[in-house]
Coordinates of C-alpha atoms in Angstrom, one line a residue:
X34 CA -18.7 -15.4 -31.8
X35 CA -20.6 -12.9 -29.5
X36 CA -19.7 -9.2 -29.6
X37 CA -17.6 -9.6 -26.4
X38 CA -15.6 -12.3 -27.6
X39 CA -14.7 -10.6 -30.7
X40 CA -14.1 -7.1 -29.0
X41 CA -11.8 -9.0 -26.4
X42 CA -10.3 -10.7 -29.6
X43 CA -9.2 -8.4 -31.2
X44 CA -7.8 -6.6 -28.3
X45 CA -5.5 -9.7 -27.5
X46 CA -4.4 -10.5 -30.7
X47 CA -3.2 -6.9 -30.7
X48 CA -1.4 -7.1 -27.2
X49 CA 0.0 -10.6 -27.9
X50 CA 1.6 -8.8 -31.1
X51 CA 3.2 -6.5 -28.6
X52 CA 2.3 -5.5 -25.4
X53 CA 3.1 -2.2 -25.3
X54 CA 0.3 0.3 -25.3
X55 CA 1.3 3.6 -27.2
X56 CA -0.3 6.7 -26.2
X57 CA 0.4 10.2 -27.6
X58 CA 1.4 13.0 -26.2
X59 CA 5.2 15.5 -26.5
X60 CA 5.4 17.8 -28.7
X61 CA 6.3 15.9 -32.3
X62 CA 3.6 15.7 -34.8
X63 CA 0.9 12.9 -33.9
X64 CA 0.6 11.5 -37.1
X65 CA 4.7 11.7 -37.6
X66 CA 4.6 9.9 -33.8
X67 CA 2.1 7.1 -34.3
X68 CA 3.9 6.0 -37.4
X69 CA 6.9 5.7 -35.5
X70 CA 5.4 3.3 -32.9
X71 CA 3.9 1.7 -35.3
X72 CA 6.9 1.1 -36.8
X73 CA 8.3 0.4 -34.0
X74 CA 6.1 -2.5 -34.1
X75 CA 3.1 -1.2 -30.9
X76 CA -0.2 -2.5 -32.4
X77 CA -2.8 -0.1 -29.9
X78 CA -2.7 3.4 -29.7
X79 CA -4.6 5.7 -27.5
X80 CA -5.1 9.1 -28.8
X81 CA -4.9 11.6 -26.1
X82 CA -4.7 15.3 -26.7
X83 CA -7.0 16.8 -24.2
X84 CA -5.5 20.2 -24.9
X85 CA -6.3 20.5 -28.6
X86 CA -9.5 21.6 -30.0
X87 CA -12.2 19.3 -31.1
X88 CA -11.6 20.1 -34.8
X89 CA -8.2 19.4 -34.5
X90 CA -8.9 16.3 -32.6
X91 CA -11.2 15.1 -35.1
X92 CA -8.7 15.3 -38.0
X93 CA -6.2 14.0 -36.4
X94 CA -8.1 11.1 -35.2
X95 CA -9.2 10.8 -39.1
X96 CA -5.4 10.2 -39.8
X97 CA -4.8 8.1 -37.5
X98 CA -7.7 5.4 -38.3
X99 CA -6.2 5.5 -42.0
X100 CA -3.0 4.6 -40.0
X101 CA -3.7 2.3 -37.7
X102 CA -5.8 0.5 -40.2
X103 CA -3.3 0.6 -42.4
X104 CA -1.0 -0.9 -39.9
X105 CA -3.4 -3.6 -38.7
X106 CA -3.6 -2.0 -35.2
X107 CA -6.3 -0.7 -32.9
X108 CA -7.1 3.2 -32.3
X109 CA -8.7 3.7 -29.0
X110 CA -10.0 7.4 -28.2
X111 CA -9.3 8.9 -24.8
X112 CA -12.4 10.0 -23.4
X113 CA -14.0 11.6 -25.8
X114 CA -16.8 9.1 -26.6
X115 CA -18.6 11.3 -29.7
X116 CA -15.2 11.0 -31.4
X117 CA -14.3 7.4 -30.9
X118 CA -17.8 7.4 -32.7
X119 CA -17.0 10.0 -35.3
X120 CA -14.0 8.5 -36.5
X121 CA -15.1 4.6 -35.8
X122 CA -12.3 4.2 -33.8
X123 CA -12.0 0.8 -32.2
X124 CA -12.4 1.7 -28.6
X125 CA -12.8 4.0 -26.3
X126 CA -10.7 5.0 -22.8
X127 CA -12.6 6.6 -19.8
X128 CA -11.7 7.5 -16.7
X129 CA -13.3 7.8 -13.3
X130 CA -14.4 11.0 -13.5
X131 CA -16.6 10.2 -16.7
X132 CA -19.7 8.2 -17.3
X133 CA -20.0 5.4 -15.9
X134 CA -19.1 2.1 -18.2
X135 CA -22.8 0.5 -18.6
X136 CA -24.0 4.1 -20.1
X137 CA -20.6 4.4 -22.4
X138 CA -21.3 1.2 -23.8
X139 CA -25.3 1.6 -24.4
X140 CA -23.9 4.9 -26.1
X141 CA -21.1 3.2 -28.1
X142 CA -23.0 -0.4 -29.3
X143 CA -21.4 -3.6 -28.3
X144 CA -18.6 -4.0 -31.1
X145 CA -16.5 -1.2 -29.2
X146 CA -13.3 -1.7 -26.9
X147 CA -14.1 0.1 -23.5
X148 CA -11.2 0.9 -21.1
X149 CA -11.4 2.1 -17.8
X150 CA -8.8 4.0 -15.5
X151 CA -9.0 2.2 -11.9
X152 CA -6.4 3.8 -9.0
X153 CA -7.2 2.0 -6.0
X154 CA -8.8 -1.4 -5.1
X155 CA -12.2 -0.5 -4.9
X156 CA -11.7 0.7 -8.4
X157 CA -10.7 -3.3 -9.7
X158 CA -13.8 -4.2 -7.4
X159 CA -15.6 -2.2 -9.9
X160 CA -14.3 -2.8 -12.8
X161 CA -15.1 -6.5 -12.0
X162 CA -18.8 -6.0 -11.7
X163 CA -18.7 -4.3 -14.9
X164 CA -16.9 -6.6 -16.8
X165 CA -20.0 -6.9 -19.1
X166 CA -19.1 -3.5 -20.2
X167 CA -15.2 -3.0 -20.4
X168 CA -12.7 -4.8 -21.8
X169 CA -9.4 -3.8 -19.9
X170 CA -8.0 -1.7 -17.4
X171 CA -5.5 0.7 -16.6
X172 CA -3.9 0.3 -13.9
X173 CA -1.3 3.3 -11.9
X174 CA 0.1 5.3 -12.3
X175 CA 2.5 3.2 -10.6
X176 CA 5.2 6.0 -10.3
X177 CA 5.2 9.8 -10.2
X178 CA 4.8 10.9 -13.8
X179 CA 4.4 14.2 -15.6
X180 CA 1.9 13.1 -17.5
X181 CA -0.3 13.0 -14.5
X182 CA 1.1 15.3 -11.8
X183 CA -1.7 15.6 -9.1
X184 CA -2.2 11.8 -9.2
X185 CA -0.7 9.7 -6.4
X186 CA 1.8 6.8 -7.1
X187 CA -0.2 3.3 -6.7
X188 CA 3.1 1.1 -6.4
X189 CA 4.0 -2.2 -8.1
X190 CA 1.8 -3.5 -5.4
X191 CA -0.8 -2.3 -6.8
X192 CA 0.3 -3.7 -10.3
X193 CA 0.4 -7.2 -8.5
X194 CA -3.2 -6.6 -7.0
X195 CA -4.8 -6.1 -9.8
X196 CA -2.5 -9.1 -12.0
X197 CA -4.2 -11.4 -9.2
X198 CA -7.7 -10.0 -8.7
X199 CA -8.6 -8.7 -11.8
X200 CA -10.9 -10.4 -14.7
X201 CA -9.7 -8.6 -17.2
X202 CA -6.7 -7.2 -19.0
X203 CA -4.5 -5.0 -17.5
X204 CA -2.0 -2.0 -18.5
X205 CA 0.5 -0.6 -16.1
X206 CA 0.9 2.7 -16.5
X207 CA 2.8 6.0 -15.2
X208 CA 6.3 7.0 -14.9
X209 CA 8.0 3.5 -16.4
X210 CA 10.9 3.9 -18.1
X211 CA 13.5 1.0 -19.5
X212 CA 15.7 1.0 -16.3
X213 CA 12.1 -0.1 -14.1
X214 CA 10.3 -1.9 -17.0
X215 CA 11.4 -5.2 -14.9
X216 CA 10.1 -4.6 -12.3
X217 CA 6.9 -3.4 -13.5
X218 CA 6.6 -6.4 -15.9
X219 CA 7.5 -9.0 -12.4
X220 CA 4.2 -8.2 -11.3
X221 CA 3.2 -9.5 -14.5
X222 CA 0.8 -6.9 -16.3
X223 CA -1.1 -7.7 -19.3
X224 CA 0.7 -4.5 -20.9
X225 CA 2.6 -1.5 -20.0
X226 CA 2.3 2.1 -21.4
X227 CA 5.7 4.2 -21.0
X228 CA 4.5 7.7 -22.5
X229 CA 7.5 10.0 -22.1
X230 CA 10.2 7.1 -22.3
X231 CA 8.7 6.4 -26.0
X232 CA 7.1 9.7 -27.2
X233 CA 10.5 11.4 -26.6
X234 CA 13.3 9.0 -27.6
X235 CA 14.9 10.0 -30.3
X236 CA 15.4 6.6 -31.3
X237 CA 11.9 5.0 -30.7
X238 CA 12.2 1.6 -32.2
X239 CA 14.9 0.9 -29.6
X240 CA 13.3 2.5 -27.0
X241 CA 9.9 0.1 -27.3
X242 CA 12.4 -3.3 -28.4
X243 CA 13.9 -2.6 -24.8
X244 CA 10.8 -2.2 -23.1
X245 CA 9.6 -5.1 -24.9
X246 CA 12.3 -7.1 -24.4
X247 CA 11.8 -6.8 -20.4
X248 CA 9.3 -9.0 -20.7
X249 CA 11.6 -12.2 -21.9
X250 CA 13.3 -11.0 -18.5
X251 CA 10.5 -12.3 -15.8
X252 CA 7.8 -14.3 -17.6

């Protein structure tokens, strides 16, 4: 099995598990979070706390590769590349503001998960020709979301474009909650990522079972 194929492996045994992506963010306790979700039965987690400083980061990333490996799951790193490293995370998320894919992956070796951010067509036309390099894609934010509030709304048609054209993976992402989790999942996504709807229910096993459960809804 190449590098690729077992990169991309792993990555779909994790989404077939569940395919909800967690990412952190709220105010609880990111260790005391991601063991919820992965209680809750979400196999990839994205640590994102751009706010924080990089010590904090990089000991909070330290407890959550003891986690997620003790889970069986898959810790991606938002952004920060040097600390997907540090912590030999499995992956890494970037954006489109960052480097671009081919020099993240010459930086991170070839046994890394690379995920890429795209917001517009030309974006998935992109992504495409650098499918040698990245492994899925996110894809929104398909509605307005506090997480991201300068960004501008992509649609579900958006969601459907890149189903259709894409060649690899995709996560929906952006202001989904249970009551449009449907809808989103119609256009049929590889994943979805509901930040706020999961990192602030007070009952977050339900929460992701209902989001989950969507899925038996369309497919």
């Amino acid at each position: 099995m190449t590098e690729q194929n077992y990169r991309r492996s792993k990555l779909k045994t994790a989404y077939e598990e569940c395919p909800i992506y967690g990412i952190t963010g709220g105010s609880r306790d990111v260790v005391t979070l991601v063991k919820a979700m992965l209680e809750g039965g979400i196999r990839i987690i994205q640590y994102r706390e751009k706010h924080k400083t990089p010590m904090i980061r990089y000991h909070e990333a330290l407890a959550l590769r003891q986690l997620t490996n003790l889970y069986g799951a898959l810790l991606i790193i938002d952004d920060y590349v040097d600390l997907a490293i540090a912590v030999e995370a499995d992956g890494v998320h970037i954006g489109q503001d960052d480097l671009p894919p081919t020099v993240v992956r010459r930086v991170v070796g070839n046994e890394m998960i690379i995920g890429w951010s795209t917001h517009k067509i030309e974006d998935i036309e992109a992504a495409n020709r650098y499918a040698d390099s990245i492994d899925y894609i996110g894809v929104g934010p398909i509605y307005a979301t506090q997480t991201k509030p300068n960004a501008y709304p992509v649609g579900l048609a958006y969601v459907r474009y890149a189903a259709q054209h894409s060649v690899l993976p995709t996560v929906a992402i952006g202001g989904i909650k249970i009551h449009n989790a449907s809808a989103v999942w119609a256009e049929q996504p590889t994943m979805i990522c509901a930040v706020s709807e999961i990192t602030e229910a007070e009952y977050m096993a339900d929460v992701i079972e209902q989001l989950w459960c969507k899925t038996v809804l369309v497919l």
